[in-house]
Amino acid sequence: MIDGKTRTCGLIGNPVEHTMSPIIHNTLAKMCGHNLVYVPFPVEEGKVEEAVKGAYALNILGMNVTVPYKSEVLGSLVEVDELAAKIGAVNTLVRTEGGYKGYNTDITGLHRAMMSEDIRMEGEEILLLGAGGASRAAAYLCGAQKAKKVYLLNRTIEKAQRLTEEVNEAFQREIFEPMLLSDFPKLPERKFLAIQGTSVGLAPHDGEAVIEDAAFYRRIHTGFDLIYKPFDTRFMQLVREAGGKAYNGLKMLLYQGIIAYELWNQVEISENDASLVYEKMRQTMGV
Ligand code: ATR
């Protein structure tokens, strides 16, 4: 029940109508017995600074930040976590003395999602498809987790080159190598972990994959699609048809929320509780 002691957390972004975050956080609050509500706050362009100041003044405990404000919000924070500062994007604000501290739980959430499926990046050779925002977060995780080598495949080579230079510089190692998607036959003859970070296959364009050629999928032992809508993407189907294991991005979404909730409330959410929230998310999606 909402009463005089209820704490508030929320999401700022534009648009926010289709977010699953209220499901994640309100389910967690109920499970933990916390008197907390989580609500979406649509914020108009140019109003981010005001929104963050207002949130602090209203004693809001924590905020998530989504598109298009993940970088812009940095200017309104009193402190930024090291990895979030490196990537220059935050999705979680935690109330501290005098203002909010920013974190990037998209990256740590992807890590925890991969750990939960026993997927390791350390020492691995990885194929990363795409060079947009989602792939950029995955690229920083590959660097932070000490991947041996990452081939960054993109339709537009210039974007792959730019991201490659940025992350090689950020980690001070020549781990990343740019490649055109169509050049995949030039990859070394071995099996890779592949992370699908392009927007191809995203609903309502279900049934599309960025590469269709079965020869590509025979090089993949594990395929992780950052897309979760549809629940079973064409990329995942192609990975499985070629004998690999395939995962979608719903657990990344789950764990970015769980880590934010843990930061706000200084609790640890068990794997058992995480799976209950995951079931609730699946129910909401009807999958
Ligand atoms: P997001 O923030 O979801 O990553 P984005 O920044 O627009 O979105 O990036 C979309 C990614 O999907 C890019 O890597 C894009 O390739 P380009 O850099 O060549 O544009 C990729 N992408 C989108 N549509 C594509 C298509 N039809 N074929 C191949 N790649 C595509």
mmCIF file of C-alpha atoms and ligand atoms in Angstrom:
data_model
loop_
_atom_site.group_PDB
_atom_site.id
_atom_site.type_symbol
_atom_site.label_atom_id
_atom_site.label_comp_id
_atom_site.label_asym_id
_atom_site.label_seq_id
_atom_site.Cartn_x
_atom_site.Cartn_y
_atom_site.Cartn_z
ATOM 1 C CA MET A 1 0.000 0.000 0.000
ATOM 2 C CA ILE A 2 1.188 3.519 -0.800
ATOM 3 C CA ASP A 3 1.411 5.603 2.363
ATOM 4 C CA GLY A 4 3.376 8.483 3.856
ATOM 5 C CA LYS A 5 6.609 6.469 3.934
ATOM 6 C CA THR A 6 6.569 5.164 0.359
ATOM 7 C CA ARG A 7 9.866 5.717 -1.512
ATOM 8 C CA THR A 8 9.785 6.550 -5.216
ATOM 9 C CA CYS A 9 12.027 5.441 -8.045
ATOM 10 C CA GLY A 10 11.403 6.065 -11.706
ATOM 11 C CA LEU A 11 12.470 6.169 -15.294
ATOM 12 C CA ILE A 12 13.247 9.246 -17.368
ATOM 13 C CA GLY A 13 13.330 9.037 -21.142
ATOM 14 C CA ASN A 14 11.286 9.780 -24.207
ATOM 15 C CA PRO A 15 9.242 7.787 -25.016
ATOM 16 C CA VAL A 16 8.714 5.667 -21.891
ATOM 17 C CA GLU A 17 5.265 4.149 -22.562
ATOM 18 C CA HIS A 18 6.532 0.736 -23.618
ATOM 19 C CA THR A 19 9.019 0.197 -20.816
ATOM 20 C CA MET A 20 9.106 -3.064 -18.861
ATOM 21 C CA SER A 21 11.027 -1.479 -15.956
ATOM 22 C CA PRO A 22 7.949 -0.816 -13.761
ATOM 23 C CA ILE A 23 7.175 -4.558 -13.924
ATOM 24 C CA ILE A 24 10.727 -5.412 -12.842
ATOM 25 C CA HIS A 25 10.975 -2.937 -9.954
ATOM 26 C CA ASN A 26 7.442 -3.120 -8.591
ATOM 27 C CA THR A 27 7.695 -6.933 -8.576
ATOM 28 C CA LEU A 28 11.036 -6.723 -6.751
ATOM 29 C CA ALA A 29 9.627 -4.258 -4.205
ATOM 30 C CA LYS A 30 6.709 -6.589 -3.494
ATOM 31 C CA MET A 31 8.993 -9.625 -3.199
ATOM 32 C CA CYS A 32 11.407 -7.816 -0.872
ATOM 33 C CA GLY A 33 8.630 -6.259 1.201
ATOM 34 C CA HIS A 34 9.965 -2.765 0.433
ATOM 35 C CA ASN A 35 7.613 0.209 0.571
ATOM 36 C CA LEU A 36 8.671 1.489 -2.857
ATOM 37 C CA VAL A 37 6.986 2.406 -6.124
ATOM 38 C CA TYR A 38 8.542 2.763 -9.557
ATOM 39 C CA VAL A 39 6.950 5.020 -12.159
ATOM 40 C CA PRO A 40 7.780 6.189 -15.695
ATOM 41 C CA PHE A 41 8.429 9.922 -16.211
ATOM 42 C CA PRO A 42 8.381 11.124 -19.830
ATOM 43 C CA VAL A 43 10.843 14.023 -20.086
ATOM 44 C CA GLU A 44 10.751 16.490 -22.969
ATOM 45 C CA GLU A 45 13.817 17.419 -24.951
ATOM 46 C CA GLY A 46 15.938 20.010 -23.178
ATOM 47 C CA LYS A 47 14.420 19.282 -19.749
ATOM 48 C CA VAL A 48 16.798 16.608 -18.446
ATOM 49 C CA GLU A 49 18.704 18.869 -16.076
ATOM 50 C CA GLU A 50 15.477 20.212 -14.591
ATOM 51 C CA ALA A 51 14.092 16.693 -14.289
ATOM 52 C CA VAL A 52 17.143 15.444 -12.351
ATOM 53 C CA LYS A 53 17.159 18.492 -10.053
ATOM 54 C CA GLY A 54 13.427 18.092 -9.489
ATOM 55 C CA ALA A 55 13.795 14.393 -8.755
ATOM 56 C CA TYR A 56 16.462 15.131 -6.159
ATOM 57 C CA ALA A 57 14.336 17.842 -4.561
ATOM 58 C CA LEU A 58 11.405 15.408 -4.407
ATOM 59 C CA ASN A 59 13.577 12.927 -2.490
ATOM 60 C CA ILE A 60 13.424 10.366 -5.289
ATOM 61 C CA LEU A 61 15.641 7.438 -4.342
ATOM 62 C CA GLY A 62 16.819 6.361 -7.766
ATOM 63 C CA MET A 63 16.214 6.797 -11.455
ATOM 64 C CA ASN A 64 16.719 4.839 -14.605
ATOM 65 C CA VAL A 65 17.584 6.768 -17.720
ATOM 66 C CA THR A 66 16.715 5.603 -21.192
ATOM 67 C CA VAL A 67 16.913 6.814 -24.773
ATOM 68 C CA PRO A 68 17.708 9.570 -25.702
ATOM 69 C CA TYR A 69 19.229 10.862 -22.432
ATOM 70 C CA LYS A 70 21.861 8.306 -21.408
ATOM 71 C CA SER A 71 24.753 10.629 -22.303
ATOM 72 C CA GLU A 72 23.091 13.998 -21.832
ATOM 73 C CA VAL A 73 22.269 13.226 -18.189
ATOM 74 C CA LEU A 74 25.984 12.980 -17.305
ATOM 75 C CA GLY A 75 26.119 16.774 -16.955
ATOM 76 C CA SER A 76 23.597 16.678 -14.096
ATOM 77 C CA LEU A 77 25.383 14.163 -11.849
ATOM 78 C CA VAL A 78 27.681 14.657 -8.865
ATOM 79 C CA GLU A 79 29.643 11.457 -9.521
ATOM 80 C CA VAL A 80 29.956 8.802 -12.228
ATOM 81 C CA ASP A 81 31.076 5.201 -11.816
ATOM 82 C CA GLU A 82 34.350 4.373 -13.630
ATOM 83 C CA LEU A 83 32.993 2.041 -16.342
ATOM 84 C CA ALA A 84 30.019 4.355 -17.013
ATOM 85 C CA ALA A 85 32.408 7.305 -17.329
ATOM 86 C CA LYS A 86 34.562 5.335 -19.765
ATOM 87 C CA ILE A 87 31.601 4.611 -22.042
ATOM 88 C CA GLY A 88 30.079 8.055 -21.469
ATOM 89 C CA ALA A 89 26.566 6.707 -20.856
ATOM 90 C CA VAL A 90 24.551 5.936 -17.735
ATOM 91 C CA ASN A 91 21.198 4.239 -17.287
ATOM 92 C CA THR A 92 20.965 4.328 -13.476
ATOM 93 C CA LEU A 93 21.123 7.213 -11.001
ATOM 94 C CA VAL A 94 21.650 6.500 -7.326
ATOM 95 C CA ARG A 95 20.849 9.132 -4.710
ATOM 96 C CA THR A 96 23.910 10.253 -2.737
ATOM 97 C CA GLU A 97 24.884 13.292 -0.666
ATOM 98 C CA GLY A 98 24.181 16.387 -2.762
ATOM 99 C CA GLY A 99 22.963 14.703 -5.962
ATOM 100 C CA TYR A 100 22.934 11.503 -7.990
ATOM 101 C CA LYS A 101 25.763 9.135 -8.910
ATOM 102 C CA GLY A 102 25.526 7.516 -12.349
ATOM 103 C CA TYR A 103 26.081 3.869 -13.250
ATOM 104 C CA ASN A 104 25.748 1.819 -16.407
ATOM 105 C CA THR A 105 23.891 -1.354 -15.499
ATOM 106 C CA ASP A 106 23.219 -2.141 -19.173
ATOM 107 C CA ILE A 107 26.835 -3.304 -19.289
ATOM 108 C CA THR A 108 26.955 -5.026 -15.904
ATOM 109 C CA GLY A 109 23.464 -6.442 -16.617
ATOM 110 C CA LEU A 110 24.681 -8.019 -19.855
ATOM 111 C CA HIS A 111 27.599 -9.477 -17.911
ATOM 112 C CA ARG A 112 25.351 -10.969 -15.241
ATOM 113 C CA ALA A 113 22.978 -12.320 -17.918
ATOM 114 C CA MET A 114 25.889 -14.048 -19.609
ATOM 115 C CA MET A 115 27.213 -15.411 -16.306
ATOM 116 C CA SER A 116 23.764 -16.808 -15.529
ATOM 117 C CA GLU A 117 23.965 -18.799 -18.769
ATOM 118 C CA ASP A 118 27.599 -19.787 -18.095
ATOM 119 C CA ILE A 119 28.899 -17.764 -21.034
ATOM 120 C CA ARG A 120 32.463 -16.517 -20.426
ATOM 121 C CA MET A 121 34.162 -13.750 -22.369
ATOM 122 C CA GLU A 122 37.626 -13.869 -20.846
ATOM 123 C CA GLY A 123 40.157 -15.226 -23.363
ATOM 124 C CA GLU A 124 37.362 -15.732 -25.939
ATOM 125 C CA GLU A 125 37.330 -14.808 -29.610
ATOM 126 C CA ILE A 126 34.067 -12.962 -30.203
ATOM 127 C CA LEU A 127 32.030 -11.804 -33.181
ATOM 128 C CA LEU A 128 30.132 -8.618 -32.416
ATOM 129 C CA LEU A 129 27.490 -7.720 -34.998
ATOM 130 C CA GLY A 130 26.623 -4.031 -35.294
ATOM 131 C CA ALA A 131 28.251 -0.766 -34.265
ATOM 132 C CA GLY A 132 25.316 1.215 -32.810
ATOM 133 C CA GLY A 133 24.438 1.968 -29.183
ATOM 134 C CA ALA A 134 23.656 -1.608 -28.137
ATOM 135 C CA SER A 135 26.842 -3.010 -29.674
ATOM 136 C CA ARG A 136 28.876 -0.235 -28.116
ATOM 137 C CA ALA A 137 27.814 -1.338 -24.612
ATOM 138 C CA ALA A 138 28.634 -4.954 -25.502
ATOM 139 C CA ALA A 139 32.020 -3.862 -26.883
ATOM 140 C CA TYR A 140 32.943 -2.206 -23.568
ATOM 141 C CA LEU A 141 31.956 -5.384 -21.742
ATOM 142 C CA CYS A 142 34.179 -7.462 -24.076
ATOM 143 C CA GLY A 143 37.046 -5.103 -23.279
ATOM 144 C CA ALA A 144 36.399 -5.054 -19.528
ATOM 145 C CA GLN A 145 36.098 -8.864 -19.441
ATOM 146 C CA LYS A 146 39.408 -9.315 -21.248
ATOM 147 C CA ALA A 147 38.202 -10.965 -24.432
ATOM 148 C CA LYS A 148 41.151 -12.174 -26.503
ATOM 149 C CA LYS A 149 39.890 -10.827 -29.805
ATOM 150 C CA VAL A 150 36.694 -9.155 -31.035
ATOM 151 C CA TYR A 151 35.756 -8.932 -34.702
ATOM 152 C CA LEU A 152 33.384 -6.002 -35.034
ATOM 153 C CA LEU A 153 31.208 -6.714 -38.050
ATOM 154 C CA ASN A 154 29.016 -3.980 -39.458
ATOM 155 C CA ARG A 155 27.237 -3.075 -42.702
ATOM 156 C CA THR A 156 28.925 0.343 -42.684
ATOM 157 C CA ILE A 157 32.654 -0.183 -42.253
ATOM 158 C CA GLU A 158 33.347 3.411 -41.159
ATOM 159 C CA LYS A 159 31.152 2.975 -38.069
ATOM 160 C CA ALA A 160 32.912 -0.282 -37.189
ATOM 161 C CA GLN A 161 36.272 1.439 -37.614
ATOM 162 C CA ARG A 162 35.258 4.338 -35.382
ATOM 163 C CA LEU A 163 33.999 2.072 -32.592
ATOM 164 C CA THR A 164 37.077 -0.155 -32.929
ATOM 165 C CA GLU A 165 39.432 2.787 -32.492
ATOM 166 C CA GLU A 166 37.440 4.050 -29.534
ATOM 167 C CA VAL A 167 37.438 0.788 -27.579
ATOM 168 C CA ASN A 168 41.008 -0.193 -28.414
ATOM 169 C CA GLU A 169 42.009 3.218 -27.068
ATOM 170 C CA ALA A 170 39.772 2.896 -23.988
ATOM 171 C CA PHE A 171 41.317 -0.472 -23.033
ATOM 172 C CA GLN A 172 44.813 0.306 -24.322
ATOM 173 C CA ARG A 173 44.957 -2.984 -26.237
ATOM 174 C CA GLU A 174 44.479 -3.927 -29.894
ATOM 175 C CA ILE A 175 41.590 -6.329 -29.182
ATOM 176 C CA PHE A 176 39.037 -5.084 -31.713
ATOM 177 C CA GLU A 177 39.178 -5.450 -35.468
ATOM 178 C CA PRO A 178 36.604 -3.916 -37.834
ATOM 179 C CA MET A 179 35.105 -5.997 -40.629
ATOM 180 C CA LEU A 180 32.321 -5.671 -43.176
ATOM 181 C CA LEU A 181 29.449 -8.098 -42.503
ATOM 182 C CA SER A 182 29.801 -9.443 -46.021
ATOM 183 C CA ASP A 183 33.489 -10.269 -45.370
ATOM 184 C CA PHE A 184 32.675 -12.945 -42.771
ATOM 185 C CA PRO A 185 34.156 -15.719 -45.000
ATOM 186 C CA LYS A 186 37.564 -14.127 -44.250
ATOM 187 C CA LEU A 187 37.232 -14.944 -40.531
ATOM 188 C CA PRO A 188 39.627 -17.568 -39.139
ATOM 189 C CA GLU A 189 38.324 -21.163 -39.354
ATOM 190 C CA ARG A 190 37.102 -21.678 -35.792
ATOM 191 C CA LYS A 191 33.987 -21.398 -33.624
ATOM 192 C CA PHE A 192 33.110 -18.119 -31.937
ATOM 193 C CA LEU A 193 30.844 -16.612 -29.320
ATOM 194 C CA ALA A 194 28.652 -14.184 -31.313
ATOM 195 C CA ILE A 195 26.781 -11.179 -29.924
ATOM 196 C CA GLN A 196 24.008 -9.791 -32.150
ATOM 197 C CA GLY A 197 23.725 -6.043 -31.546
ATOM 198 C CA THR A 198 22.137 -4.753 -34.752
ATOM 199 C CA SER A 199 18.496 -3.713 -34.870
ATOM 200 C CA VAL A 200 17.749 -6.272 -37.603
ATOM 201 C CA GLY A 201 15.131 -8.785 -36.464
ATOM 202 C CA LEU A 202 13.555 -6.443 -33.942
ATOM 203 C CA ALA A 203 9.733 -6.562 -33.862
ATOM 204 C CA PRO A 204 7.783 -5.757 -36.008
ATOM 205 C CA HIS A 205 10.470 -6.952 -38.464
ATOM 206 C CA ASP A 206 10.486 -10.468 -36.997
ATOM 207 C CA GLY A 207 11.929 -13.101 -39.201
ATOM 208 C CA GLU A 208 14.932 -11.083 -40.432
ATOM 209 C CA ALA A 209 18.573 -11.685 -39.601
ATOM 210 C CA VAL A 210 21.521 -9.513 -40.458
ATOM 211 C CA ILE A 211 23.238 -12.498 -42.132
ATOM 212 C CA GLU A 212 21.263 -15.406 -43.607
ATOM 213 C CA ASP A 213 24.128 -17.555 -44.882
ATOM 214 C CA ALA A 214 24.308 -20.893 -42.998
ATOM 215 C CA ALA A 215 28.105 -20.888 -43.483
ATOM 216 C CA PHE A 216 28.302 -17.961 -41.060
ATOM 217 C CA TYR A 217 26.282 -19.745 -38.379
ATOM 218 C CA ARG A 218 28.478 -22.843 -38.557
ATOM 219 C CA ARG A 219 31.217 -20.663 -37.024
ATOM 220 C CA ILE A 220 29.138 -19.905 -33.917
ATOM 221 C CA HIS A 221 29.130 -22.103 -30.801
ATOM 222 C CA THR A 222 27.022 -19.637 -28.807
ATOM 223 C CA GLY A 223 24.855 -16.813 -30.126
ATOM 224 C CA PHE A 224 23.579 -14.051 -27.844
ATOM 225 C CA ASP A 225 21.030 -11.693 -29.378
ATOM 226 C CA LEU A 226 20.574 -8.394 -27.521
ATOM 227 C CA ILE A 227 17.012 -8.275 -28.916
ATOM 228 C CA TYR A 228 14.243 -9.750 -26.723
ATOM 229 C CA LYS A 229 11.227 -8.879 -28.876
ATOM 230 C CA PRO A 230 10.541 -11.291 -30.539
ATOM 231 C CA PHE A 231 11.530 -13.767 -27.840
ATOM 232 C CA ASP A 232 12.974 -16.141 -30.425
ATOM 233 C CA THR A 233 14.723 -14.161 -33.160
ATOM 234 C CA ARG A 234 15.682 -15.333 -36.638
ATOM 235 C CA PHE A 235 19.343 -14.966 -35.588
ATOM 236 C CA MET A 236 18.753 -17.370 -32.693
ATOM 237 C CA GLN A 237 16.969 -19.848 -34.953
ATOM 238 C CA LEU A 238 19.848 -19.782 -37.450
ATOM 239 C CA VAL A 239 22.399 -20.310 -34.650
ATOM 240 C CA ARG A 240 20.453 -23.331 -33.372
ATOM 241 C CA GLU A 241 19.960 -24.773 -36.871
ATOM 242 C CA ALA A 242 23.750 -24.758 -37.254
ATOM 243 C CA GLY A 243 24.167 -26.613 -33.931
ATOM 244 C CA GLY A 244 24.943 -23.710 -31.589
ATOM 245 C CA LYS A 245 23.289 -22.516 -28.383
ATOM 246 C CA ALA A 246 21.183 -19.353 -28.601
ATOM 247 C CA TYR A 247 19.994 -16.754 -26.073
ATOM 248 C CA ASN A 248 17.939 -13.560 -26.316
ATOM 249 C CA GLY A 249 18.363 -10.208 -24.566
ATOM 250 C CA LEU A 250 15.573 -10.505 -21.981
ATOM 251 C CA LYS A 251 17.970 -11.506 -19.209
ATOM 252 C CA MET A 252 20.121 -8.468 -19.993
ATOM 253 C CA LEU A 253 17.029 -6.325 -19.427
ATOM 254 C CA LEU A 254 16.217 -8.286 -16.252
ATOM 255 C CA TYR A 255 19.679 -7.916 -14.742
ATOM 256 C CA GLN A 256 20.159 -4.256 -15.649
ATOM 257 C CA GLY A 257 17.017 -3.726 -13.545
ATOM 258 C CA ILE A 258 18.091 -6.041 -10.748
ATOM 259 C CA ILE A 259 21.480 -4.350 -10.414
ATOM 260 C CA ALA A 260 19.802 -0.913 -10.333
ATOM 261 C CA TYR A 261 17.408 -2.156 -7.637
ATOM 262 C CA GLU A 262 20.334 -3.532 -5.625
ATOM 263 C CA LEU A 263 22.160 -0.193 -5.865
ATOM 264 C CA TRP A 264 19.117 1.800 -4.729
ATOM 265 C CA ASN A 265 18.165 -0.456 -1.849
ATOM 266 C CA GLN A 266 21.539 -1.911 -0.866
ATOM 267 C CA VAL A 267 20.262 -5.458 -1.057
ATOM 268 C CA GLU A 268 21.306 -8.567 -2.967
ATOM 269 C CA ILE A 269 18.656 -10.207 -5.118
ATOM 270 C CA SER A 270 19.016 -13.998 -5.155
ATOM 271 C CA GLU A 271 19.031 -16.002 -8.393
ATOM 272 C CA ASN A 272 15.766 -17.563 -7.267
ATOM 273 C CA ASP A 273 14.096 -14.153 -6.912
ATOM 274 C CA ALA A 274 15.629 -13.070 -10.234
ATOM 275 C CA SER A 275 13.990 -16.021 -11.967
ATOM 276 C CA LEU A 276 10.600 -15.124 -10.457
ATOM 277 C CA VAL A 277 10.907 -11.603 -11.898
ATOM 278 C CA TYR A 278 11.964 -13.137 -15.211
ATOM 279 C CA GLU A 279 8.806 -15.264 -15.267
ATOM 280 C CA LYS A 280 6.716 -12.167 -14.580
ATOM 281 C CA MET A 281 8.389 -10.397 -17.526
ATOM 282 C CA ARG A 282 7.661 -13.369 -19.790
ATOM 283 C CA GLN A 283 4.034 -13.395 -18.659
ATOM 284 C CA THR A 284 3.734 -9.686 -19.456
ATOM 285 C CA MET A 285 5.200 -10.288 -22.908
ATOM 286 C CA GLY A 286 2.942 -13.303 -23.436
ATOM 287 C CA VAL A 287 5.870 -15.663 -24.140
HETATM 288 P P1 ATR B 1 20.960 0.720 -31.457
HETATM 289 O O1 ATR B 1 21.031 1.896 -30.542
HETATM 290 O O2 ATR B 1 19.759 -0.173 -31.264
HETATM 291 O O3 ATR B 1 22.219 -0.058 -31.523
HETATM 292 P P2 ATR B 1 21.600 2.132 -33.871
HETATM 293 O O4 ATR B 1 22.582 2.947 -33.127
HETATM 294 O O5 ATR B 1 20.719 2.802 -34.868
HETATM 295 O O6 ATR B 1 20.645 1.347 -32.913
HETATM 296 O O7 ATR B 1 22.414 0.953 -34.600
HETATM 297 C C1 ATR B 1 21.792 0.027 -35.414
HETATM 298 C C2 ATR B 1 22.793 -1.021 -35.872
HETATM 299 O O8 ATR B 1 22.103 -1.966 -36.700
HETATM 300 C C3 ATR B 1 23.927 -0.474 -36.717
HETATM 301 O O9 ATR B 1 25.071 -1.273 -36.549
HETATM 302 C C4 ATR B 1 23.355 -0.644 -38.136
HETATM 303 O O10 ATR B 1 24.325 -0.743 -39.160
HETATM 304 P P3 ATR B 1 24.917 0.580 -39.880
HETATM 305 O O11 ATR B 1 25.943 1.127 -38.951
HETATM 306 O O12 ATR B 1 25.474 0.081 -41.142
HETATM 307 O O13 ATR B 1 23.736 1.505 -40.070
HETATM 308 C C5 ATR B 1 22.663 -1.978 -37.993
HETATM 309 N N1 ATR B 1 21.631 -2.162 -39.010
HETATM 310 C C6 ATR B 1 20.403 -1.603 -39.020
HETATM 311 N N2 ATR B 1 19.701 -2.022 -40.105
HETATM 312 C C7 ATR B 1 20.531 -2.857 -40.800
HETATM 313 C C8 ATR B 1 20.402 -3.639 -41.985
HETATM 314 N N3 ATR B 1 19.260 -3.642 -42.691
HETATM 315 N N4 ATR B 1 21.455 -4.388 -42.368
HETATM 316 C C9 ATR B 1 22.596 -4.413 -41.660
HETATM 317 N N5 ATR B 1 22.783 -3.707 -40.521
HETATM 318 C C10 ATR B 1 21.766 -2.949 -40.093
#
